[in-house]
Coordinates of C-alpha atoms in Angstrom, one line a residue:
Chain A
X25 CA 94.6 81.8 112.6
X26 CA 92.4 82.8 109.8
X27 CA 93.4 84.4 106.5
X28 CA 90.4 86.2 105.1
X29 CA 90.3 86.2 101.4
X30 CA 87.1 87.4 99.9
X31 CA 88.5 88.1 96.5
X32 CA 89.6 84.7 95.2
X33 CA 88.5 83.7 91.8
X34 CA 88.2 80.5 89.7
X35 CA 91.1 79.3 87.7
X36 CA 90.9 77.3 84.5
X37 CA 93.9 75.9 82.6
X38 CA 92.8 74.7 79.1
X39 CA 94.9 72.5 76.8
X40 CA 98.2 74.3 77.7
X41 CA 101.1 73.2 75.5
X42 CA 104.8 74.2 76.0
X43 CA 108.0 72.9 74.4
X44 CA 111.6 73.9 75.1
X45 CA 113.1 73.1 71.7
X46 CA 112.3 69.4 71.0
X47 CA 111.4 68.8 74.6
X48 CA 107.7 68.9 75.0
X49 CA 107.2 69.7 78.6
X50 CA 103.5 70.3 78.6
X51 CA 101.3 68.4 76.2
X52 CA 97.8 69.7 76.6
X53 CA 97.2 70.3 80.3
X54 CA 93.7 70.9 81.6
X55 CA 93.0 71.9 85.2
X56 CA 89.8 73.4 86.6
X57 CA 90.0 75.0 90.1
X58 CA 86.7 76.5 91.2
X59 CA 86.7 79.7 93.3
X60 CA 88.0 79.0 96.8
X61 CA 89.1 75.4 96.0
X62 CA 92.5 73.9 96.4
X63 CA 94.0 71.7 93.7
X64 CA 97.1 69.6 94.5
X65 CA 99.3 68.6 91.6
X66 CA 101.3 65.5 92.2
X67 CA 103.5 63.4 90.0
X68 CA 107.1 62.3 89.4
X69 CA 109.8 64.9 88.9
X70 CA 110.2 66.1 85.4
X71 CA 106.5 65.6 84.7
X72 CA 105.9 69.4 84.1
X73 CA 104.3 70.4 87.4
X74 CA 106.5 73.4 88.2
X75 CA 106.4 74.5 84.5
X76 CA 102.6 74.3 84.6
X77 CA 102.5 76.7 87.6
X78 CA 104.8 79.1 85.7
X79 CA 102.5 79.2 82.7
X80 CA 99.6 80.1 84.9
X81 CA 101.3 83.4 86.0
X82 CA 103.1 83.6 82.7
X83 CA 106.6 83.5 84.1
X84 CA 106.8 81.2 81.1
X85 CA 104.5 81.9 78.2
X86 CA 102.6 78.8 77.0
X87 CA 102.9 78.0 73.3
X88 CA 99.2 77.1 73.0
X89 CA 96.1 76.8 75.2
X90 CA 94.5 79.2 77.6
X91 CA 94.5 80.3 81.2
X92 CA 91.3 81.8 82.6
X93 CA 90.8 83.7 85.8
X94 CA 87.2 84.1 86.8
X95 CA 86.2 82.8 83.3
X96 CA 88.3 85.4 81.4
X97 CA 91.5 84.7 79.5
X98 CA 94.6 86.3 80.9
X99 CA 96.9 85.6 78.1
X100 CA 96.4 89.1 76.5
X101 CA 96.7 90.9 79.8
X102 CA 99.8 92.7 80.9
X103 CA 101.8 89.9 82.6
X104 CA 103.1 92.2 85.4
X105 CA 99.5 93.1 86.3
X106 CA 98.5 89.5 86.1
X107 CA 101.3 88.5 88.5
X108 CA 100.0 90.9 91.0
X109 CA 96.7 89.0 91.0
X110 CA 98.4 85.6 91.2
X111 CA 100.7 85.0 94.2
X112 CA 103.5 82.5 94.0
X113 CA 105.6 80.7 96.6
X114 CA 108.8 78.9 95.5
X115 CA 110.7 75.9 96.8
X116 CA 113.7 78.1 97.6
X117 CA 111.6 80.9 99.1
X118 CA 113.3 83.5 96.8
X119 CA 113.3 86.1 99.6
X120 CA 115.4 89.2 98.9
X121 CA 118.4 88.6 101.2
X122 CA 119.6 92.3 101.2
X123 CA 116.3 93.5 102.8
X124 CA 114.7 93.0 106.2
X125 CA 111.8 90.7 106.5
X126 CA 109.5 93.7 106.7
X127 CA 110.9 95.3 103.6
X128 CA 110.6 92.1 101.7
X129 CA 106.8 92.3 102.3
X130 CA 106.4 96.1 101.9
X131 CA 108.5 96.4 98.7
X132 CA 105.7 95.5 96.3
X133 CA 103.1 97.2 98.4
X134 CA 105.1 100.5 98.1
X135 CA 106.3 100.2 94.6
X136 CA 103.4 98.5 92.8
X137 CA 100.4 99.1 95.0
X138 CA 101.6 102.6 95.7
X139 CA 100.7 102.5 99.4
X140 CA 102.5 105.0 101.5
X141 CA 105.1 103.8 104.0
X142 CA 102.8 103.7 107.0
X143 CA 100.0 101.8 105.2
X144 CA 102.5 99.3 103.7
X145 CA 104.1 98.6 107.1
X146 CA 100.7 98.1 108.7
X147 CA 99.6 95.6 106.0
X148 CA 102.9 93.8 106.2
X149 CA 102.9 93.6 110.0
X150 CA 99.4 92.2 109.9
X151 CA 100.4 89.7 107.3
X152 CA 103.5 88.6 109.3
X153 CA 101.3 88.3 112.4
X154 CA 99.1 85.9 110.5
X155 CA 102.0 83.6 109.7
X156 CA 103.3 83.8 113.2
X157 CA 106.3 85.9 112.5
X158 CA 105.4 89.4 113.8
X159 CA 108.5 89.4 116.0
X160 CA 110.9 88.8 113.0
X161 CA 110.0 91.9 111.0
X162 CA 113.4 93.5 111.5
X163 CA 115.5 90.3 110.9
X164 CA 117.2 89.5 107.7
X165 CA 116.0 86.4 105.9
X166 CA 119.3 84.6 106.5
X167 CA 118.7 84.9 110.3
X168 CA 115.5 82.8 110.0
X169 CA 115.0 79.1 109.7
X170 CA 113.9 77.7 106.3
X171 CA 110.4 77.3 107.6
X172 CA 110.2 80.8 108.8
X173 CA 111.6 82.1 105.5
X174 CA 108.9 80.2 103.6
X175 CA 106.2 81.7 105.9
X176 CA 107.6 85.2 105.2
X177 CA 107.5 84.3 101.4
X178 CA 103.8 83.4 101.9
X179 CA 103.1 86.6 103.8
X180 CA 104.9 88.6 101.0
X181 CA 102.6 87.0 98.4
X182 CA 99.5 87.4 100.5
X183 CA 100.1 91.0 101.2
X184 CA 99.2 91.8 97.6
X185 CA 95.8 90.3 98.2
X186 CA 96.1 87.8 95.4
X187 CA 93.1 86.1 93.8
X188 CA 94.9 82.8 93.3
X189 CA 97.9 81.4 95.0
X190 CA 100.5 79.0 93.5
X191 CA 102.8 76.9 95.6
X192 CA 105.7 75.3 93.9
X193 CA 107.0 72.5 96.2
X194 CA 106.9 75.0 99.1
X195 CA 108.1 72.5 101.7
X196 CA 110.6 70.4 99.6
X197 CA 113.6 72.4 100.7
X198 CA 112.7 72.3 104.4
X199 CA 114.0 70.1 107.2
X200 CA 111.3 67.6 108.2
X201 CA 110.5 69.3 111.5
X202 CA 109.9 72.6 109.8
X203 CA 107.4 71.3 107.2
X204 CA 104.4 71.2 109.5
X205 CA 104.4 74.9 110.3
X206 CA 104.4 75.8 106.6
X207 CA 101.7 73.3 105.7
X208 CA 99.6 74.6 108.6
X209 CA 99.7 78.1 107.1
X210 CA 98.8 76.7 103.7
X211 CA 95.9 74.6 105.1
X212 CA 94.5 77.7 106.9
X213 CA 94.7 79.7 103.7
X214 CA 92.8 76.9 101.9
X215 CA 90.2 76.8 104.6
X216 CA 89.9 80.6 104.4
X217 CA 88.7 80.3 100.8
X218 CA 91.8 81.0 98.8
X219 CA 91.9 79.5 95.3
X220 CA 95.1 77.5 95.3
X221 CA 97.2 75.3 93.1
X222 CA 99.7 73.4 95.2
X223 CA 102.5 71.3 93.6
X224 CA 103.6 69.0 96.3
X225 CA 105.1 65.7 97.4
X226 CA 103.3 65.9 100.7
X227 CA 100.6 63.2 100.1
X228 CA 99.1 63.7 103.5
X229 CA 98.5 67.3 102.8
X230 CA 97.0 66.6 99.4
X231 CA 94.7 64.0 101.0
X232 CA 93.5 66.3 103.8
X233 CA 93.4 69.7 102.2
X234 CA 92.9 69.3 98.5
X235 CA 89.5 69.5 96.9
X236 CA 91.0 68.1 93.7
X237 CA 94.2 66.1 93.2
X238 CA 95.7 66.0 89.7
X239 CA 98.3 63.5 88.8
X240 CA 100.7 64.7 86.1
X241 CA 103.0 62.6 84.1
X242 CA 105.0 63.4 81.0
X243 CA 103.3 66.7 80.5
X244 CA 99.7 65.8 80.8
X245 CA 97.2 65.4 83.7
X246 CA 96.6 61.7 83.6
X247 CA 94.0 61.6 86.2
X248 CA 92.2 64.1 88.4
X249 CA 89.5 63.9 91.0
X250 CA 88.8 64.2 94.7
X251 CA 91.5 62.9 97.0
X252 CA 89.7 59.8 97.9
X253 CA 89.2 58.8 94.3
X254 CA 92.9 59.4 93.5
X255 CA 94.4 57.8 96.6
X256 CA 91.9 54.9 97.2
X257 CA 90.7 54.1 93.7
X258 CA 93.6 55.0 91.4
X259 CA 92.7 54.0 87.9
X260 CA 95.7 54.6 85.8
X261 CA 98.6 52.1 86.2
X262 CA 101.2 54.9 86.2
X263 CA 99.3 56.6 89.0
X264 CA 99.2 53.4 91.0
X265 CA 102.9 52.8 90.4
X266 CA 103.7 56.4 91.5
X267 CA 101.5 56.1 94.7
X268 CA 103.2 52.8 95.5
X269 CA 106.6 54.5 95.4
X270 CA 105.7 57.6 97.5
X271 CA 103.2 56.2 100.1
Chain B
X26 CA 179.9 112.7 103.8
X27 CA 179.8 109.0 103.6
X28 CA 177.6 107.4 100.9
X29 CA 175.2 106.0 103.4
X30 CA 174.3 109.4 104.9
X31 CA 174.1 110.8 101.4
X32 CA 171.5 108.2 100.6
X33 CA 169.7 109.0 103.8
X34 CA 169.7 112.7 103.0
X35 CA 168.3 112.0 99.5
X36 CA 165.2 110.4 100.9
X37 CA 164.8 111.7 104.4
X38 CA 165.7 115.3 104.3
X39 CA 163.3 116.6 107.0
X40 CA 163.7 120.2 106.0
X41 CA 162.9 119.4 102.3
X42 CA 159.8 117.6 103.5
X43 CA 158.8 120.3 105.8
X44 CA 159.1 122.8 103.0
X45 CA 156.8 120.7 100.7
X46 CA 154.3 119.7 103.3
X47 CA 152.1 122.9 103.3
X48 CA 151.6 122.7 99.6
X49 CA 151.0 119.0 99.7
X50 CA 148.3 119.5 102.2
X51 CA 146.6 122.5 100.7
X52 CA 147.0 121.9 97.0
X53 CA 148.2 118.3 96.3
X54 CA 145.9 116.4 98.6
X55 CA 142.7 118.2 97.7
X56 CA 143.5 117.8 94.0
X57 CA 144.3 114.1 94.2
X58 CA 141.0 113.6 96.1
X59 CA 139.0 115.7 93.6
X60 CA 140.4 113.7 90.7
X61 CA 140.0 110.3 92.3
X62 CA 136.6 110.9 93.8
X63 CA 135.0 112.5 90.8
X64 CA 136.4 109.9 88.5
X65 CA 135.2 107.2 90.9
X66 CA 131.7 108.6 90.8
X67 CA 131.5 109.2 87.1
X68 CA 133.3 105.9 86.4
X69 CA 130.8 104.0 88.6
X70 CA 127.8 105.5 86.9
X71 CA 129.3 104.8 83.4
X72 CA 130.4 101.3 84.6
X73 CA 126.9 100.4 85.8
X74 CA 125.5 101.4 82.4
X75 CA 128.2 99.3 80.7
X76 CA 127.4 96.4 83.0
X77 CA 123.7 96.6 82.2
X78 CA 124.4 97.0 78.5
X79 CA 126.8 94.0 78.7
X80 CA 124.1 91.6 79.9
X81 CA 121.4 93.1 77.7
X82 CA 119.6 90.8 75.4
X83 CA 120.1 93.3 72.6
X84 CA 123.4 92.8 70.7
X85 CA 123.3 96.5 69.8
X86 CA 123.9 97.2 73.5
X87 CA 126.1 94.2 74.3
X88 CA 128.5 94.8 71.5
X89 CA 129.4 98.4 72.0
X90 CA 129.9 97.7 75.8
X91 CA 132.2 94.8 74.9
X92 CA 134.3 96.9 72.5
X93 CA 134.5 99.8 74.9
X94 CA 135.6 97.6 77.7
X95 CA 138.3 95.9 75.6
X96 CA 139.7 99.2 74.4
X97 CA 139.8 101.1 77.7
X98 CA 141.0 98.1 79.7
X99 CA 143.6 97.3 77.1
X100 CA 145.2 100.7 76.7
X101 CA 147.9 101.9 79.2
X102 CA 146.3 104.5 81.4
X103 CA 149.1 107.0 80.4
X104 CA 148.2 106.6 76.7
X105 CA 144.5 107.1 77.4
X106 CA 145.0 110.2 79.5
X107 CA 147.2 111.7 76.8
X108 CA 144.9 110.8 74.0
X109 CA 141.9 112.2 75.7
X110 CA 143.6 115.1 77.4
X111 CA 145.4 116.3 74.3
X112 CA 143.1 114.9 71.6
X113 CA 139.9 116.4 73.1
X114 CA 141.6 119.7 74.1
X115 CA 140.1 121.6 71.2
X116 CA 136.7 120.4 72.2
X117 CA 137.3 121.3 75.8
X118 CA 138.4 124.7 74.7
X119 CA 135.0 125.2 73.2
X120 CA 133.2 124.1 76.3
X121 CA 135.2 125.3 79.3
X122 CA 138.3 127.0 78.0
X123 CA 142.0 125.9 78.1
X124 CA 141.7 124.1 81.4
X125 CA 142.9 120.4 80.9
X126 CA 141.7 119.4 84.4
X127 CA 138.2 118.3 83.4
X128 CA 139.7 116.2 80.6
X129 CA 141.9 114.6 83.1
X130 CA 138.9 113.6 85.2
X131 CA 137.1 112.4 82.0
X132 CA 140.0 110.3 81.0
X133 CA 140.3 108.7 84.5
X134 CA 136.6 108.1 84.5
X135 CA 136.5 106.4 81.2
X136 CA 139.3 104.1 82.3
X137 CA 137.6 103.4 85.6
X138 CA 134.3 102.7 83.9
X139 CA 135.8 99.9 81.8
X140 CA 137.1 98.1 84.9
X141 CA 134.1 98.9 87.1
X142 CA 131.7 97.8 84.4
X143 CA 133.3 94.4 84.4
X144 CA 133.2 94.3 88.2
X145 CA 129.6 95.2 88.3
X146 CA 128.7 92.8 85.5
X147 CA 130.2 89.8 87.2
X148 CA 128.4 90.8 90.5
X149 CA 125.1 91.2 88.8
X150 CA 125.5 87.9 86.9
X151 CA 126.3 86.1 90.1
X152 CA 122.9 86.8 91.6
X153 CA 120.7 83.7 91.3
X154 CA 118.1 83.6 88.6
X155 CA 115.6 82.6 91.3
X156 CA 115.9 86.2 92.6
X157 CA 114.7 87.6 89.3
X158 CA 111.9 85.0 89.2
X159 CA 110.9 86.0 92.8
X160 CA 110.7 89.6 91.9
X161 CA 108.8 89.0 88.6
X162 CA 106.3 86.8 90.3
X163 CA 105.4 89.7 92.6
X164 CA 104.6 91.7 89.5
X165 CA 107.7 93.8 89.1
X166 CA 108.8 94.6 85.5
X167 CA 112.2 93.4 84.4
X168 CA 113.6 96.8 84.8
X169 CA 112.2 97.3 88.3
X170 CA 113.4 93.8 89.3
X171 CA 116.9 94.6 88.1
X172 CA 116.9 98.0 89.8
X173 CA 115.4 97.0 93.2
X174 CA 116.5 93.4 93.6
X175 CA 119.3 92.2 91.3
X176 CA 121.6 95.1 90.9
X177 CA 121.8 96.0 94.7
X178 CA 122.7 92.5 95.5
X179 CA 125.2 92.2 92.7
X180 CA 127.0 95.4 93.7
X181 CA 127.1 94.4 97.3
X182 CA 128.9 91.2 96.3
X183 CA 131.6 93.0 94.4
X184 CA 132.2 95.9 96.8
X185 CA 135.7 94.7 97.7
X186 CA 136.7 94.6 94.0
X187 CA 135.2 98.1 93.6
X188 CA 137.3 99.5 96.4
X189 CA 140.4 97.9 94.8
X190 CA 139.5 99.9 91.7
X191 CA 139.3 103.0 93.9
X192 CA 142.8 102.4 95.0
X193 CA 144.0 102.0 91.4
X194 CA 142.2 105.3 90.6
X195 CA 144.0 107.2 93.4
X196 CA 147.3 106.0 92.0
X197 CA 146.4 106.6 88.4
X198 CA 145.3 110.2 89.2
X199 CA 149.1 111.0 89.4
X200 CA 149.2 110.6 85.6
X201 CA 147.2 113.7 84.8
X202 CA 150.4 115.7 85.3
X203 CA 151.0 114.9 81.6
X204 CA 148.3 117.4 80.7
X205 CA 150.3 120.4 81.9
X206 CA 148.3 121.6 84.9
X207 CA 148.7 125.1 86.4
X208 CA 150.3 125.4 89.9
X209 CA 147.0 125.3 91.8
X210 CA 145.8 122.2 90.0
X211 CA 148.8 120.0 90.8
X212 CA 148.2 116.8 92.7
X213 CA 150.4 115.1 95.2
X214 CA 152.8 113.4 92.8
X215 CA 153.4 116.5 90.7
X216 CA 154.1 118.7 93.7
X217 CA 156.6 116.1 95.0
X218 CA 158.2 115.8 91.7
X219 CA 158.5 119.6 91.3
X220 CA 160.2 120.0 94.7
X221 CA 162.5 117.0 93.8
X222 CA 163.4 118.6 90.5
X223 CA 164.3 122.0 92.0
X224 CA 166.2 120.7 95.0
X225 CA 167.7 117.5 93.5
X226 CA 166.5 115.8 96.6
X227 CA 163.8 113.0 96.5
X228 CA 162.5 113.7 100.0
X229 CA 159.4 115.6 98.8
X230 CA 158.6 112.8 96.4
X231 CA 158.9 110.3 99.3
X232 CA 156.5 112.5 101.2
X233 CA 154.0 112.4 98.3
X234 CA 154.4 108.6 98.5
X235 CA 153.5 108.7 102.2
X236 CA 150.4 110.6 101.3
X237 CA 149.4 108.0 98.8
X238 CA 149.9 105.3 101.3
X239 CA 147.9 107.1 103.9
X240 CA 145.0 107.1 101.4
X241 CA 145.4 103.6 100.0
X242 CA 146.4 101.5 102.9
X243 CA 143.3 102.2 104.9
X244 CA 141.3 101.4 101.8
X245 CA 142.9 98.0 101.4
X246 CA 142.0 97.3 105.0
X247 CA 138.5 98.5 104.3
X248 CA 138.4 95.9 101.5
X249 CA 139.3 93.2 103.9
X250 CA 136.7 94.4 106.4
X251 CA 133.9 94.5 103.8
X252 CA 135.0 91.1 102.5
X253 CA 134.8 89.6 105.9
X254 CA 131.5 91.2 106.7
X255 CA 130.0 90.1 103.3
X256 CA 131.1 86.5 104.0
X257 CA 130.0 86.3 107.6
X258 CA 127.2 88.8 107.7
X259 CA 126.7 91.4 110.4
X260 CA 127.7 89.9 113.8
X261 CA 124.2 90.3 115.3
X262 CA 121.7 87.5 116.0
X263 CA 122.4 83.8 115.5
X264 CA 120.4 81.8 113.1
X265 CA 117.1 80.9 114.7
X266 CA 116.5 77.2 114.2
X267 CA 113.3 77.0 116.1
X268 CA 110.1 77.1 114.2
X269 CA 107.6 77.9 116.8
X270 CA 104.4 79.4 115.4
X271 CA 104.2 81.7 118.4
X272 CA 105.3 85.3 117.5
X273 CA 108.8 85.5 119.0
X274 CA 109.3 88.0 121.7
X275 CA 112.2 89.7 120.0
X276 CA 113.9 91.1 123.1
X277 CA 114.0 87.8 125.0
X278 CA 115.1 85.4 122.2
X279 CA 117.9 87.5 121.0
X280 CA 119.1 88.6 124.4
X281 CA 119.0 85.2 126.0
X282 CA 121.0 83.5 123.3
X283 CA 124.2 85.4 123.9

């Protein structure tokens, strides 16, 4: 299974700050993801990982700092246009339950990409085929397992041909036996050259798939590097403590 | 005649009913339906606007919606119909002449809008924030996200309450008789009442009541049916717990399970 992505771009997060009232959630985050690379963000809950993802596609506007795609700042772009370039997959899938699987995928193609019905359906069916769910096009999301729903959500994001993909704990809500299928799709996507930021608790996935692993704690990236460096030669005591707890 | 059969005659005089029946069918029923259905449509549209205004971030939209809802929900329907029907009659005269019928529809719509607005608002607000986030993340604007994703789900969830409002509307449509309608505009209740007044026998009114029940009872059962279906979903395929990466052969999986 291959997922051809020829259009992915580099992503740079520079000194991003964000506070909710007195609560400083992000305190100067830097993250560099070269074109086609996969960065896994790990860290304890509440460290700001999910918030960081949301500042990248500006579901939440950062207070300070910059986000660059392909070396160009996106903070002055139209956020809706930006989000069509940056796909996002959520922990709870966020599929639209009142629409069929197929329509979940075609909705943005029709309304935003202005494809006609036949083109949109063709793109959507091809994308569902890639995640192994061609036979479920006419089902409702509620008729699918969690793993299948998450793969539909991935297909929905990929159908828009994003240049970067963000994954927010994409397997955390899944039963253990369903995790593998979703991680497999993500690994294929990574191998296919998609630029990805993956917030995850799956250390095995981070070790095998990531080009960079960034450890976040209390709103900053404490340590980042290739997986071997992070997992075998952890420097920061907080990272060592975290790895002791999760491995 | 003994008192019991007098009582029986008062309500179940078949001849009186038979006499009223043609007019009930050809005049009363159509008028009741026109009043209720057009007020339901107009009330739903206005109600949806009120609901969206009610959850708006702008207080200049939120406040008027709040006040409107409080006023039109708080007044007795009879008072509102009289106030609108009589109060706006000079205005109506300018626009369409001395006919009070459109004002009756307007008054019913304005009342329905207040209730339906609250029904829609609660439905829309019950849709998880994650749905909005999912739509925004795809690149939809706030307005498109509401229109395509949030509002359709919200309305679906409150369909039973909406149908209940439809039932209330059918019954409230009887109140437009206050406005002094001409013979061809009379709805079910007014026709029943007219026959009852001229004959001194309540049977025609009872017949009108039976017409109302014939409209409302099926609707109450429809509410229950919608409610059940919303809760349990369409009785089609069972949840698929398998997570095989093979594309499922739709025909076989679903057929074999049952």
